[in-house]
CSV table of C-alpha atoms in Angstrom, one decimal:
chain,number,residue,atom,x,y,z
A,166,UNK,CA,54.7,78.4,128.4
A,167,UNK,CA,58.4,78.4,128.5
A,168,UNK,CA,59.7,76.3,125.3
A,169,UNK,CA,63.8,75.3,124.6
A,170,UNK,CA,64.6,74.5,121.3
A,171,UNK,CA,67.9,72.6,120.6
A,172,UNK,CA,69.5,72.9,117.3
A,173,UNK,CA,69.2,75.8,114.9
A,174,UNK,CA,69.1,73.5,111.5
A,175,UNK,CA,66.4,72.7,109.0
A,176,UNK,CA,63.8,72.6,112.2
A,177,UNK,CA,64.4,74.7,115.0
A,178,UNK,CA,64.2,78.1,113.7
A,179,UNK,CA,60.9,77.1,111.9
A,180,UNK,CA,59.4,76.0,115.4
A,181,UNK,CA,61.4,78.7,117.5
A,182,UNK,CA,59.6,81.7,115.4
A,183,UNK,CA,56.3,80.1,115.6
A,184,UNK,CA,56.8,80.0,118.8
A,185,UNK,CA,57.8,83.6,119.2
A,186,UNK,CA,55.0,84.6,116.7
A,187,UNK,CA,52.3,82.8,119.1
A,188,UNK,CA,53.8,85.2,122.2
A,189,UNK,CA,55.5,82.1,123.8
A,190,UNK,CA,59.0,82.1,125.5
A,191,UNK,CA,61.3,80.4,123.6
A,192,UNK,CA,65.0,79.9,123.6
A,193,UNK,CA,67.5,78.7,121.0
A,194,UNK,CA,70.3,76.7,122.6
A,195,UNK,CA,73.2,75.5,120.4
A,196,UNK,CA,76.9,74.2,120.7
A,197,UNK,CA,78.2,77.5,119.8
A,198,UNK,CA,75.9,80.1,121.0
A,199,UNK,CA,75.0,81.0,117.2
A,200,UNK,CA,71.2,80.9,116.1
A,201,UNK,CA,68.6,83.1,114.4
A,202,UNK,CA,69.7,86.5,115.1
A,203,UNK,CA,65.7,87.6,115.5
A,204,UNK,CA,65.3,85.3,118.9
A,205,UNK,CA,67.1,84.8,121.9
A,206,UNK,CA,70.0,81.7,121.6
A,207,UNK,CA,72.4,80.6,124.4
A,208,UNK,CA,75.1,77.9,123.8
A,209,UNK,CA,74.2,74.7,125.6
A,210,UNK,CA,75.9,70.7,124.8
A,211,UNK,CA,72.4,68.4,125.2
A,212,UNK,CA,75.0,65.4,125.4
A,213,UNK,CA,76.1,66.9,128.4
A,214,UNK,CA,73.9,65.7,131.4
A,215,UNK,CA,75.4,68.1,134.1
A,216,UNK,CA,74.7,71.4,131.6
A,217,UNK,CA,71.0,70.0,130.6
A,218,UNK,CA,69.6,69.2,133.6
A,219,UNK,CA,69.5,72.7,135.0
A,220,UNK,CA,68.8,74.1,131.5
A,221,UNK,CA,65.6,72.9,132.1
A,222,UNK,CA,64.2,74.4,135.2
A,223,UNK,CA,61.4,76.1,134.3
A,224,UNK,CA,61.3,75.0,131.0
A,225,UNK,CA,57.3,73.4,130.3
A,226,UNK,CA,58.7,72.2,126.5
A,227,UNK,CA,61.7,70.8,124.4
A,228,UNK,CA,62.1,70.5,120.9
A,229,UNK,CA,64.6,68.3,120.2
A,230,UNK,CA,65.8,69.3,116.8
A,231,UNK,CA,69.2,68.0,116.6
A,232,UNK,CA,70.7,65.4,114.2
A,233,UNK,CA,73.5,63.5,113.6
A,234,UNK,CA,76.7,64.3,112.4
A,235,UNK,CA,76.7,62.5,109.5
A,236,UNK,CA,73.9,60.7,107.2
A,237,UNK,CA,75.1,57.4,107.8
A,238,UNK,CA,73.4,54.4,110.1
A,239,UNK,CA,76.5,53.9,111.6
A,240,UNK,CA,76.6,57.6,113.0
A,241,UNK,CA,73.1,57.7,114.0
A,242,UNK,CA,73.6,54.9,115.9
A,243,UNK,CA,77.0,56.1,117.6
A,244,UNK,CA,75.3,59.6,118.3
A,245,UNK,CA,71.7,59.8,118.6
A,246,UNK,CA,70.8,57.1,121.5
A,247,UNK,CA,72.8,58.2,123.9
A,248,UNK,CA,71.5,62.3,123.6
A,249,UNK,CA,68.4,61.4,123.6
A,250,UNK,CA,69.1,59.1,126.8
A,251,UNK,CA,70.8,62.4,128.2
A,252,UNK,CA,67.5,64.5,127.0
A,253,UNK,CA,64.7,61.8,128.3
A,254,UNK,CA,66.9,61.7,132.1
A,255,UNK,CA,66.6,65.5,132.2
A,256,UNK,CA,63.2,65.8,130.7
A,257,UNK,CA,61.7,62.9,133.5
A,258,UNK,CA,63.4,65.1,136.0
A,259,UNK,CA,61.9,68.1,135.5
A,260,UNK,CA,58.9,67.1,134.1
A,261,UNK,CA,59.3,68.8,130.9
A,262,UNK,CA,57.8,67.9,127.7
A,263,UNK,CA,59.8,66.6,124.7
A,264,UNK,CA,58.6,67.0,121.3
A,265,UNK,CA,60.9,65.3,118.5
A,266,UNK,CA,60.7,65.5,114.8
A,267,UNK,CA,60.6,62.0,113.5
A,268,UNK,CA,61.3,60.4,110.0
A,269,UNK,CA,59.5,57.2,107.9
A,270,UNK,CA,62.2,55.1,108.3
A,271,UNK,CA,61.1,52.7,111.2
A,272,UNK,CA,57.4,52.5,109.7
A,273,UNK,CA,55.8,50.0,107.6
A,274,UNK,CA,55.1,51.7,104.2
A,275,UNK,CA,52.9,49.4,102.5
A,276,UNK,CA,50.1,51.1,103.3
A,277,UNK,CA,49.2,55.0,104.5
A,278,UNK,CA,51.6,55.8,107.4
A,279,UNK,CA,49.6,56.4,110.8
A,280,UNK,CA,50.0,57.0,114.1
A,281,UNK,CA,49.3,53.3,114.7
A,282,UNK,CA,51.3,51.9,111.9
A,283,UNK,CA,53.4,49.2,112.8
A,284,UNK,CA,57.1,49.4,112.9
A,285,UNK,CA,58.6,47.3,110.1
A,286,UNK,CA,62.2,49.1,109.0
A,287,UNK,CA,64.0,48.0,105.9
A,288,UNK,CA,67.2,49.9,106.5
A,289,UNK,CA,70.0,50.8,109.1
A,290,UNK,CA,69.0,54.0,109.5
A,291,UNK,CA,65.1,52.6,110.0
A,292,UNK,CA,66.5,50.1,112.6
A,293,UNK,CA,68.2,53.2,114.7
A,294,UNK,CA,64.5,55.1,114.5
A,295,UNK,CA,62.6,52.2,115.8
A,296,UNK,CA,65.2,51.9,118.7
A,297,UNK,CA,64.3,55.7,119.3
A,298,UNK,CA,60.8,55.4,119.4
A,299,UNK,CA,61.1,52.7,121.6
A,300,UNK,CA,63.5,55.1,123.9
A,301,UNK,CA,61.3,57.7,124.1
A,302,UNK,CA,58.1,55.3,124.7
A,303,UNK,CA,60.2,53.5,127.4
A,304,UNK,CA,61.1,56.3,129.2
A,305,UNK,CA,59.0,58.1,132.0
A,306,UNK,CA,59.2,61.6,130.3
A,307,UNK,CA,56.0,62.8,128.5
A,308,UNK,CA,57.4,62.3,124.8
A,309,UNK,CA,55.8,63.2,121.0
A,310,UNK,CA,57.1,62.4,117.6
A,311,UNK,CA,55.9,64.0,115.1
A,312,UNK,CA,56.4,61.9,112.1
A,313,UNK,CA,57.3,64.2,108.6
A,314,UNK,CA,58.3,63.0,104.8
A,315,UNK,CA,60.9,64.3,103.1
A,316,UNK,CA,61.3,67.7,103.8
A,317,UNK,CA,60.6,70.6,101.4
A,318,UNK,CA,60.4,74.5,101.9
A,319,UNK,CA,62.8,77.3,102.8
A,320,UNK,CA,65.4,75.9,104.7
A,321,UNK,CA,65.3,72.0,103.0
A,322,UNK,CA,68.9,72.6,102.3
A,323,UNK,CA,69.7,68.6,102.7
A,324,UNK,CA,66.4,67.6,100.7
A,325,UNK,CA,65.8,65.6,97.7
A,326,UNK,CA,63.3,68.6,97.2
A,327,UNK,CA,66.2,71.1,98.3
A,328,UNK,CA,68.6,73.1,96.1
A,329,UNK,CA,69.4,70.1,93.9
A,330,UNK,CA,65.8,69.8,92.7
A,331,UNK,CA,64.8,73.3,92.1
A,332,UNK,CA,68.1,75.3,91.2
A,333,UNK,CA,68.6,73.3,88.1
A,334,UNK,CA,64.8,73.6,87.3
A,335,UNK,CA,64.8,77.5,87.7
A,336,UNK,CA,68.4,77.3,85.3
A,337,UNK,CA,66.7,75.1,82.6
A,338,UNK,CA,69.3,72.5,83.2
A,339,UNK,CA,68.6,68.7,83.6
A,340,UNK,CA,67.1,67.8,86.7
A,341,UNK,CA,68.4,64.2,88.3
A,342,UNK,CA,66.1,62.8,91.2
A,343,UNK,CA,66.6,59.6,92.7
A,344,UNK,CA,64.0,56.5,91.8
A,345,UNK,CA,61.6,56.6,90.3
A,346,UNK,CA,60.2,60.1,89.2
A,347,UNK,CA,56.3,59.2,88.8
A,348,UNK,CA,55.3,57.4,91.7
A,349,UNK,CA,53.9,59.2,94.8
A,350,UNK,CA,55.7,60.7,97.5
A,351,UNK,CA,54.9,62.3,100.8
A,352,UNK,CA,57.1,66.5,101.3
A,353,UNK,CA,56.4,67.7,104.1
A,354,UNK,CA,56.3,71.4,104.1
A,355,UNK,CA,58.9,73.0,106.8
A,356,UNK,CA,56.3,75.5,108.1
A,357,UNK,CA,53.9,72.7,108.5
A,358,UNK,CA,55.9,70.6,110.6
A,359,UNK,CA,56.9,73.3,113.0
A,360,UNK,CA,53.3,74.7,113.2
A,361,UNK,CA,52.5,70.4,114.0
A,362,UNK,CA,54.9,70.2,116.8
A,363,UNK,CA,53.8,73.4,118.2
A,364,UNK,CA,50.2,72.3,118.0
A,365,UNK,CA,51.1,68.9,119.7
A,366,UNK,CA,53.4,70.5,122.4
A,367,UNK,CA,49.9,72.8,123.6
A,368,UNK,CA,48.1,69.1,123.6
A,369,UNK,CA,50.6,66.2,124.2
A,370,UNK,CA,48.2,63.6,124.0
A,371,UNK,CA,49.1,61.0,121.9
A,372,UNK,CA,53.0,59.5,121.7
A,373,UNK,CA,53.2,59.6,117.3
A,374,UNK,CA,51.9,62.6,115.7
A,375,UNK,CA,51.4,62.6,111.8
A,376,UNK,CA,52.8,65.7,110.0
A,377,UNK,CA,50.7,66.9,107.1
A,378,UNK,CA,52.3,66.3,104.1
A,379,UNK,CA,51.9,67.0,99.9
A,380,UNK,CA,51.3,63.6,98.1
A,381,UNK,CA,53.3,64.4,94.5
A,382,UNK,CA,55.5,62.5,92.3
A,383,UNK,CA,59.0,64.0,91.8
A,384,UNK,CA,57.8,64.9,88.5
A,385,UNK,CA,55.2,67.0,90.0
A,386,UNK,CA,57.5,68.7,92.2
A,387,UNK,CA,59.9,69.8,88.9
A,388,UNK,CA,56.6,71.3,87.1
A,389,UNK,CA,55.5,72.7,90.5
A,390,UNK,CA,58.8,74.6,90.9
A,391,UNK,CA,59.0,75.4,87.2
A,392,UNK,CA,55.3,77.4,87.4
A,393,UNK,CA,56.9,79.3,90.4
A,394,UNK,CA,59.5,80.3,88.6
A,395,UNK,CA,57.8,80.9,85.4
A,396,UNK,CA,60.3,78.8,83.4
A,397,UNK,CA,59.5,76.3,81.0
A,398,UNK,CA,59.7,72.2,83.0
A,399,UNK,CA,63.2,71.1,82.0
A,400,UNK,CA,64.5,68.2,81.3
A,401,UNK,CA,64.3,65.0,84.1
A,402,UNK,CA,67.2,61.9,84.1
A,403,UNK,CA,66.2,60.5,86.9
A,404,UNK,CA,69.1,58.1,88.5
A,405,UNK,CA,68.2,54.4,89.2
A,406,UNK,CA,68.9,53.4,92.4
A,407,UNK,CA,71.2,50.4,91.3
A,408,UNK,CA,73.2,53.4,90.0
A,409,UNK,CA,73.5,54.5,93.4
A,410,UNK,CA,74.1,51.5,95.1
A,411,UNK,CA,77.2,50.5,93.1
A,412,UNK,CA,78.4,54.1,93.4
A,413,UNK,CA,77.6,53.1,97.2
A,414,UNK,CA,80.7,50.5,97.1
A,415,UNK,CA,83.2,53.3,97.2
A,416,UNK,CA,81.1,56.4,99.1
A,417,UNK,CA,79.3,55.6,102.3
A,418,UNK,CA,76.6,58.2,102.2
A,419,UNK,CA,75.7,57.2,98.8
A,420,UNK,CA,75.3,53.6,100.0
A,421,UNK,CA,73.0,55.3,103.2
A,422,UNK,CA,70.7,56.7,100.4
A,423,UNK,CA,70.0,53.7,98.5
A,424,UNK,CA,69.0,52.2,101.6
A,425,UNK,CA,65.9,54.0,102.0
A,426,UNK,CA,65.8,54.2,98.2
A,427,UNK,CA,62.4,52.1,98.4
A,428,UNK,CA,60.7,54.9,99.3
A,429,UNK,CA,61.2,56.3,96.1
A,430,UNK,CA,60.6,53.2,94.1
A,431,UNK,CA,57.6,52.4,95.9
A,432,UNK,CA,54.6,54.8,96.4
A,433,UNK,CA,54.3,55.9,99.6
A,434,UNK,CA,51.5,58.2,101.8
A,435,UNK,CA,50.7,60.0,105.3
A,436,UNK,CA,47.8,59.7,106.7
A,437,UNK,CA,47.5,62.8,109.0
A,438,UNK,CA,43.8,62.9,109.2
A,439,UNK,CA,43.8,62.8,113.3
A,440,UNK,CA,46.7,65.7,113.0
A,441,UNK,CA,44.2,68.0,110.9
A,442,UNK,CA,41.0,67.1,113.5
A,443,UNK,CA,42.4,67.1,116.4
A,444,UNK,CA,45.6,70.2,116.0
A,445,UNK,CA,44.0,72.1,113.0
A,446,UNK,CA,46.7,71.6,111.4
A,447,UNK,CA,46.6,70.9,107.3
A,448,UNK,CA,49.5,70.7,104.4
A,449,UNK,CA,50.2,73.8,102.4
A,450,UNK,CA,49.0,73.3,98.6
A,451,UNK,CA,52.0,72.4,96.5
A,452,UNK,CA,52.0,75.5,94.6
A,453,UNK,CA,52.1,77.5,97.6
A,454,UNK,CA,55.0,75.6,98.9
A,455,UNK,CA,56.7,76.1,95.6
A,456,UNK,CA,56.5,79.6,95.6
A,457,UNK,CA,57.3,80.1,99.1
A,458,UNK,CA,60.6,77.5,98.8
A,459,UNK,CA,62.9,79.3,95.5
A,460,UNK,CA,64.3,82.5,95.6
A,461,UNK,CA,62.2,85.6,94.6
């Protein structure tokens, strides 16, 4: 099969060398030309209809694995329907497959997310996902969205399990999460969400795909990267989200992120049994993801 992936973030190298490791063609495309220097990129503008459409011949798959400019609902909603309008057009037309990583925002989260769990979001940036989904379901292109938590592993450069969880656990310095620290949280595991929307890609078969995820508190995450590190658990100050909401008043991002802030408040879980029976597909045991994720 002959697979495009679009964007070179936290995503798209993880699926492009999955890809590349299961003998599959596979292209990078970016804006600039610039990508992984171990695979094959070319530069390519998906908000661009004229440039897409041909970038497509030939091509059986699409992973969609661009973002946003900014972390902000009022971005996402400026930027992200109209590409994926451009990228749905082009896909129908050429009868390519589009696989999309998808967030938690626009699901109800009172109970274990599923593929049928109602849509029920509680933010801005929920209310621009559950336009998407319905986007992608409206269109006549062959669609998946493979629904991840919060991301963690090499690469989570933008996580709440990123850099700003485990540097100052490896440096014994206080660590500050968000919410609070011992209710349970779905991390998904970078290499597990790639190796999902490969999986789902081969059999496109069902519209919302589970990712496998890591239930752990944020507490657990600290103590998981401290054994990794072999450095005694530091110190945790977690920061209330009220904090964050008034710091919100003067700095838009920081008012973004107590929006979804009841995802850390509240415990929340995947339920991605249909993902592990029907793609073989299962989440990487916290220590193992803790290891793999810090520097060695």
């Amino acid at each position: 099969m002959q697979h495009l992936v679009i964007g070179a973030g936290q995503i798209g190298p993880h699926v492009a060398r999955q890809l590349a490791e299961a003998g599959e063609q596979v292209t990078v495309a970016t804006r600039s030309g610039r990508g992984p220097a171990d695979l094959r990129t070319v530069s390519l503008d998906a908000t661009d209809a004229a440039a897409l459409r041909p970038a497509l011949d030939g091509v059986d798959v699409l992973h969609l694995c661009l973002h946003a400019s900014a972390y902000r609902d009022d971005a996402w909603r400026r930027e992200l329907p109209p590409l994926e309008r451009t990228v749905l057009e082009a896909a129908a037309a050429t009868d390519t497959v589009v696989v999309f990583p998808e967030s938690l925002y626009a699901f109800d989260a009172s109970a274990p997310i599923s593929p049928s769990s109602r849509r029920a979001p509680r933010s801005g940036l929920g209310e621009v996902r559950h336009l998407l989904l319905d986007q992608r379901a409206a269109s006549p292109a062959t669609t998946v969205s493979v629904v991840a938590g919060d991301f963690i592993g090499p690469g989570a450069t933008q996580s709440h399990a990123g850099p700003r969880m485990w540097e100052p656990t490896l440096a014994g310095r206080t660590v500050r999460p968000l919410g609070r620290i011992d209710v349970v949280h779905p991390w998904t595991y970078l290499p597990d969400l790639a190796a999902t929307m490969v999986a789902a890609a081969a059999r496109p078969t069902a519209p919302v795909v589970i990712a496998p995820a890591a239930h752990a508190t944020q507490r657990e995450l600290v103590e998981a990267f401290a054994a990794a590190g072999g450095v005694d658990v530091p110190r945790i100050s977690p920061l209330p989200m009220g904090v964050m909401r008034a710091v919100g008043a003067l700095h838009r991002e920081s008012r973004t992120i107590a929006q979804t802030g009841y995802l850390f408040n509240e415990p929340v879980r995947m339920d991605f049994t249909a993902t592990r029976e029907a793609l073989d597909v299962d989440a990487t045991p916290l220590d193992v993801v803790a290891k793999a994720t810090i520097p060695a």
